[in-house]
């Protein structure tokens, strides 16, 4: 039988770090969205705990079969955000881990007879910085993405403030552009986000020139 079927804490091999999904998205070195989930899965097959490995709690054991079973039964992924400054669309780590985990779980789902596609896995976002101690806001990832894009990346005031910062601001714009692609590949991003991003950055000649400097 499978050893340690109750293992629940999975991560990278000892001494390694990161899912590498953000590097693949940033380089454009992928074709199918499913491959991003498999990259995440391949980087997180090590189980950790007191009985894992031979070097104490810091030594893990590769248990890909247990991880696959857990992924196949996953229906919802929960991600906590504890900072007002950095949201889902601001840095690469969220889509490269939470989004890619969602995709890895969906890759192992059965086809939905009603749609002919694999069943979706939901993502809930807990905004730990908001609300009271007994009532922390929990939102669907799609709603959080829409709010963040409208308030920052697609907001002309935010864009203009970034342009005033020169190369540093251009870097912030590029980071969010890459994150937009990453979220679209691992979750769902509304078409209006891409349309308005093109309008505000690529198709505006003055803005495009300033970003290229």
Coordinates of C-alpha atoms in Angstrom, one line a residue:
X1 CA 0.0 0.0 0.0
X2 CA 0.9 3.7 0.0
X3 CA 3.2 4.8 2.7
X4 CA 2.1 7.7 4.9
X5 CA -1.3 8.3 3.2
X6 CA -2.2 10.8 5.8
X7 CA 0.7 13.2 4.9
X8 CA -0.7 16.7 4.4
X9 CA 2.3 19.2 4.4
X10 CA 3.9 19.2 1.0
X11 CA 6.6 21.5 -0.4
X12 CA 9.9 21.6 -2.4
X13 CA 12.7 19.1 -1.9
X14 CA 14.9 20.0 1.1
X15 CA 17.1 23.0 0.3
X16 CA 15.1 24.0 -2.8
X17 CA 12.6 26.8 -3.1
X18 CA 9.9 28.0 -5.4
X19 CA 7.4 26.5 -7.8
X20 CA 9.2 27.9 -10.9
X21 CA 5.9 28.6 -12.5
X22 CA 6.6 32.4 -12.5
X23 CA 9.8 31.8 -14.3
X24 CA 8.1 29.8 -17.0
X25 CA 5.3 32.3 -17.4
X26 CA 7.8 35.2 -17.5
X27 CA 9.9 33.5 -20.2
X28 CA 6.8 32.4 -22.2
X29 CA 8.2 28.9 -22.2
X30 CA 4.9 27.1 -22.1
X31 CA 2.0 26.2 -24.4
X32 CA -0.9 24.6 -22.5
X33 CA -2.2 26.0 -19.2
X34 CA -2.3 22.4 -17.8
X35 CA 1.5 22.3 -17.9
X36 CA 1.8 25.1 -15.3
X37 CA -0.1 22.9 -12.9
X38 CA 2.2 20.0 -13.6
X39 CA 5.3 22.2 -13.0
X40 CA 3.8 23.2 -9.6
X41 CA 3.1 19.5 -8.8
X42 CA 6.5 18.4 -9.8
X43 CA 8.1 20.9 -7.5
X44 CA 6.0 20.1 -4.4
X45 CA 6.0 16.3 -4.0
X46 CA 8.0 16.2 -0.8
X47 CA 6.0 15.5 2.4
X48 CA 7.2 17.0 5.7
X49 CA 6.6 16.1 9.3
X50 CA 8.1 14.3 12.3
X51 CA 8.1 10.9 10.6
X52 CA 9.4 12.1 7.2
X53 CA 12.9 11.7 6.0
X54 CA 15.9 10.8 8.0
X55 CA 17.1 14.1 9.2
X56 CA 14.3 15.3 11.5
X57 CA 11.5 17.7 10.8
X58 CA 13.5 19.5 8.1
X59 CA 14.0 16.4 6.0
X60 CA 11.2 15.5 3.7
X61 CA 10.2 12.4 1.7
X62 CA 9.0 12.4 -1.9
X63 CA 5.4 11.1 -1.9
X64 CA 4.0 12.1 -5.3
X65 CA 1.3 9.4 -5.1
X66 CA -0.2 10.9 -1.9
X67 CA -0.1 14.4 -3.3
X68 CA -1.9 13.2 -6.5
X69 CA -4.6 11.7 -4.4
X70 CA -5.0 14.9 -2.4
X71 CA -5.1 17.0 -5.5
X72 CA -7.8 14.8 -7.1
X73 CA -10.1 15.3 -4.1
X74 CA -9.4 19.0 -3.7
X75 CA -12.5 21.2 -4.3
X76 CA -11.4 24.5 -2.9
X77 CA -8.1 26.3 -2.3
X78 CA -7.9 28.9 0.4
X79 CA -5.3 31.8 0.3
X80 CA -4.8 34.3 3.0
X81 CA -3.6 37.9 2.2
X82 CA -2.2 39.7 5.2
X83 CA -1.0 42.9 3.5
X84 CA -2.9 45.9 2.1
X85 CA 0.2 46.9 0.1
X86 CA 0.6 43.7 -1.9
X87 CA -2.4 41.9 -3.4
X88 CA -2.9 39.0 -5.8
X89 CA -2.0 41.0 -8.8
X90 CA 1.1 42.8 -7.4
X91 CA 3.6 39.9 -7.1
X92 CA 4.3 36.7 -8.9
X93 CA 4.1 34.3 -5.9
X94 CA 0.3 34.2 -5.7
X95 CA -0.5 32.9 -9.2
X96 CA 2.6 30.7 -9.3
X97 CA 1.5 28.9 -6.1
X98 CA -2.2 29.4 -5.4
X99 CA -3.2 29.6 -9.1
X100 CA -0.9 26.7 -10.1
X101 CA -2.1 24.6 -7.2
X102 CA -5.7 25.2 -8.5
X103 CA -4.6 24.1 -12.0
X104 CA -2.8 21.0 -10.7
X105 CA -6.0 19.9 -8.9
X106 CA -8.1 20.5 -11.9
X107 CA -5.8 18.4 -14.0
X108 CA -6.8 15.4 -11.9
X109 CA -10.5 16.0 -12.0
X110 CA -13.0 13.8 -13.9
X111 CA -14.9 15.3 -16.9
X112 CA -18.1 17.1 -15.9
X113 CA -20.9 15.4 -18.0
X114 CA -22.8 18.7 -18.1
X115 CA -19.9 20.7 -19.7
X116 CA -17.6 18.1 -21.2
X117 CA -14.7 19.8 -19.4
X118 CA -12.9 18.9 -16.2
X119 CA -14.5 20.2 -13.0
X120 CA -13.3 23.5 -11.7
X121 CA -11.6 24.0 -8.3
X122 CA -12.7 27.2 -6.5
X123 CA -10.3 29.6 -4.8
X124 CA -11.3 31.6 -1.7
X125 CA -9.3 34.7 -0.6
X126 CA -9.2 35.6 3.1
X127 CA -8.3 39.2 3.6
X128 CA -6.8 39.0 7.1
X129 CA -6.0 42.7 7.2
X130 CA -9.8 43.7 7.0
X131 CA -12.8 43.2 9.2
X132 CA -13.0 42.5 12.9
X133 CA -11.5 39.6 14.8
X134 CA -14.7 37.6 14.6
X135 CA -15.5 38.4 11.0
X136 CA -12.7 38.2 8.4
X137 CA -13.8 38.9 4.8
X138 CA -13.7 35.8 2.5
X139 CA -14.1 36.4 -1.2
X140 CA -13.9 34.5 -4.5
X141 CA -10.7 34.9 -6.3
X142 CA -12.5 36.3 -9.4
X143 CA -14.0 39.1 -7.4
X144 CA -10.7 40.0 -5.8
X145 CA -8.9 40.1 -9.2
X146 CA -11.5 42.4 -10.7
X147 CA -11.3 44.8 -7.7
X148 CA -7.5 44.9 -7.8
X149 CA -7.2 45.4 -11.5
X150 CA -9.8 48.3 -11.5
X151 CA -8.1 50.0 -8.5
X152 CA -4.5 49.7 -9.6
X153 CA -3.3 48.3 -12.9
X154 CA -6.2 49.6 -15.0
X155 CA -6.4 52.9 -13.0
X156 CA -4.9 55.8 -15.1
X157 CA -3.9 57.5 -11.9
X158 CA -1.9 54.5 -10.7
X159 CA -0.4 54.1 -14.2
X160 CA 0.6 57.8 -14.4
X161 CA 2.2 57.6 -10.9
X162 CA 4.3 54.6 -12.1
X163 CA 5.4 56.5 -15.2
X164 CA 6.6 59.3 -13.1
X165 CA 9.0 56.9 -11.3
X166 CA 10.9 56.1 -14.4
X167 CA 12.5 52.6 -14.7
X168 CA 11.3 51.6 -11.3
X169 CA 7.7 52.3 -12.3
X170 CA 8.1 50.5 -15.6
X171 CA 9.3 47.5 -13.6
X172 CA 6.2 47.6 -11.5
X173 CA 4.0 47.7 -14.6
X174 CA 5.9 44.8 -16.2
X175 CA 5.5 42.7 -13.0
X176 CA 1.7 43.2 -13.0
X177 CA 1.5 42.5 -16.7
X178 CA 3.2 39.2 -16.2
X179 CA 1.0 38.4 -13.2
X180 CA -2.0 39.1 -15.3
X181 CA -0.9 36.5 -17.8
X182 CA -0.2 34.1 -15.0
X183 CA -3.6 34.5 -13.4
X184 CA -5.3 34.1 -16.8
X185 CA -3.5 30.8 -17.3
X186 CA -4.2 29.4 -13.9
X187 CA -7.6 30.9 -13.0
X188 CA -9.8 33.2 -15.0
X189 CA -9.3 36.8 -15.9
X190 CA -12.1 38.8 -17.5
X191 CA -11.6 39.9 -21.1
X192 CA -12.1 43.6 -20.1
X193 CA -8.8 43.4 -18.2
X194 CA -6.8 42.5 -21.3
X195 CA -8.7 45.0 -23.4
X196 CA -8.2 47.9 -21.0
X197 CA -4.6 46.9 -20.4
X198 CA -3.9 47.0 -24.1
X199 CA -5.7 50.4 -24.4
X200 CA -3.9 52.0 -21.4
X201 CA -0.3 50.7 -22.0
X202 CA 0.3 49.2 -25.5
X203 CA -2.0 51.2 -27.7
X204 CA -1.3 54.6 -26.0
X205 CA 1.7 55.7 -28.0
X206 CA 2.9 58.2 -25.4
X207 CA 2.7 55.7 -22.6
X208 CA 4.4 53.0 -24.6
X209 CA 7.3 55.3 -25.4
X210 CA 7.7 56.2 -21.8
X211 CA 7.8 52.6 -20.7
X212 CA 10.4 51.8 -23.3
X213 CA 12.8 54.5 -22.2

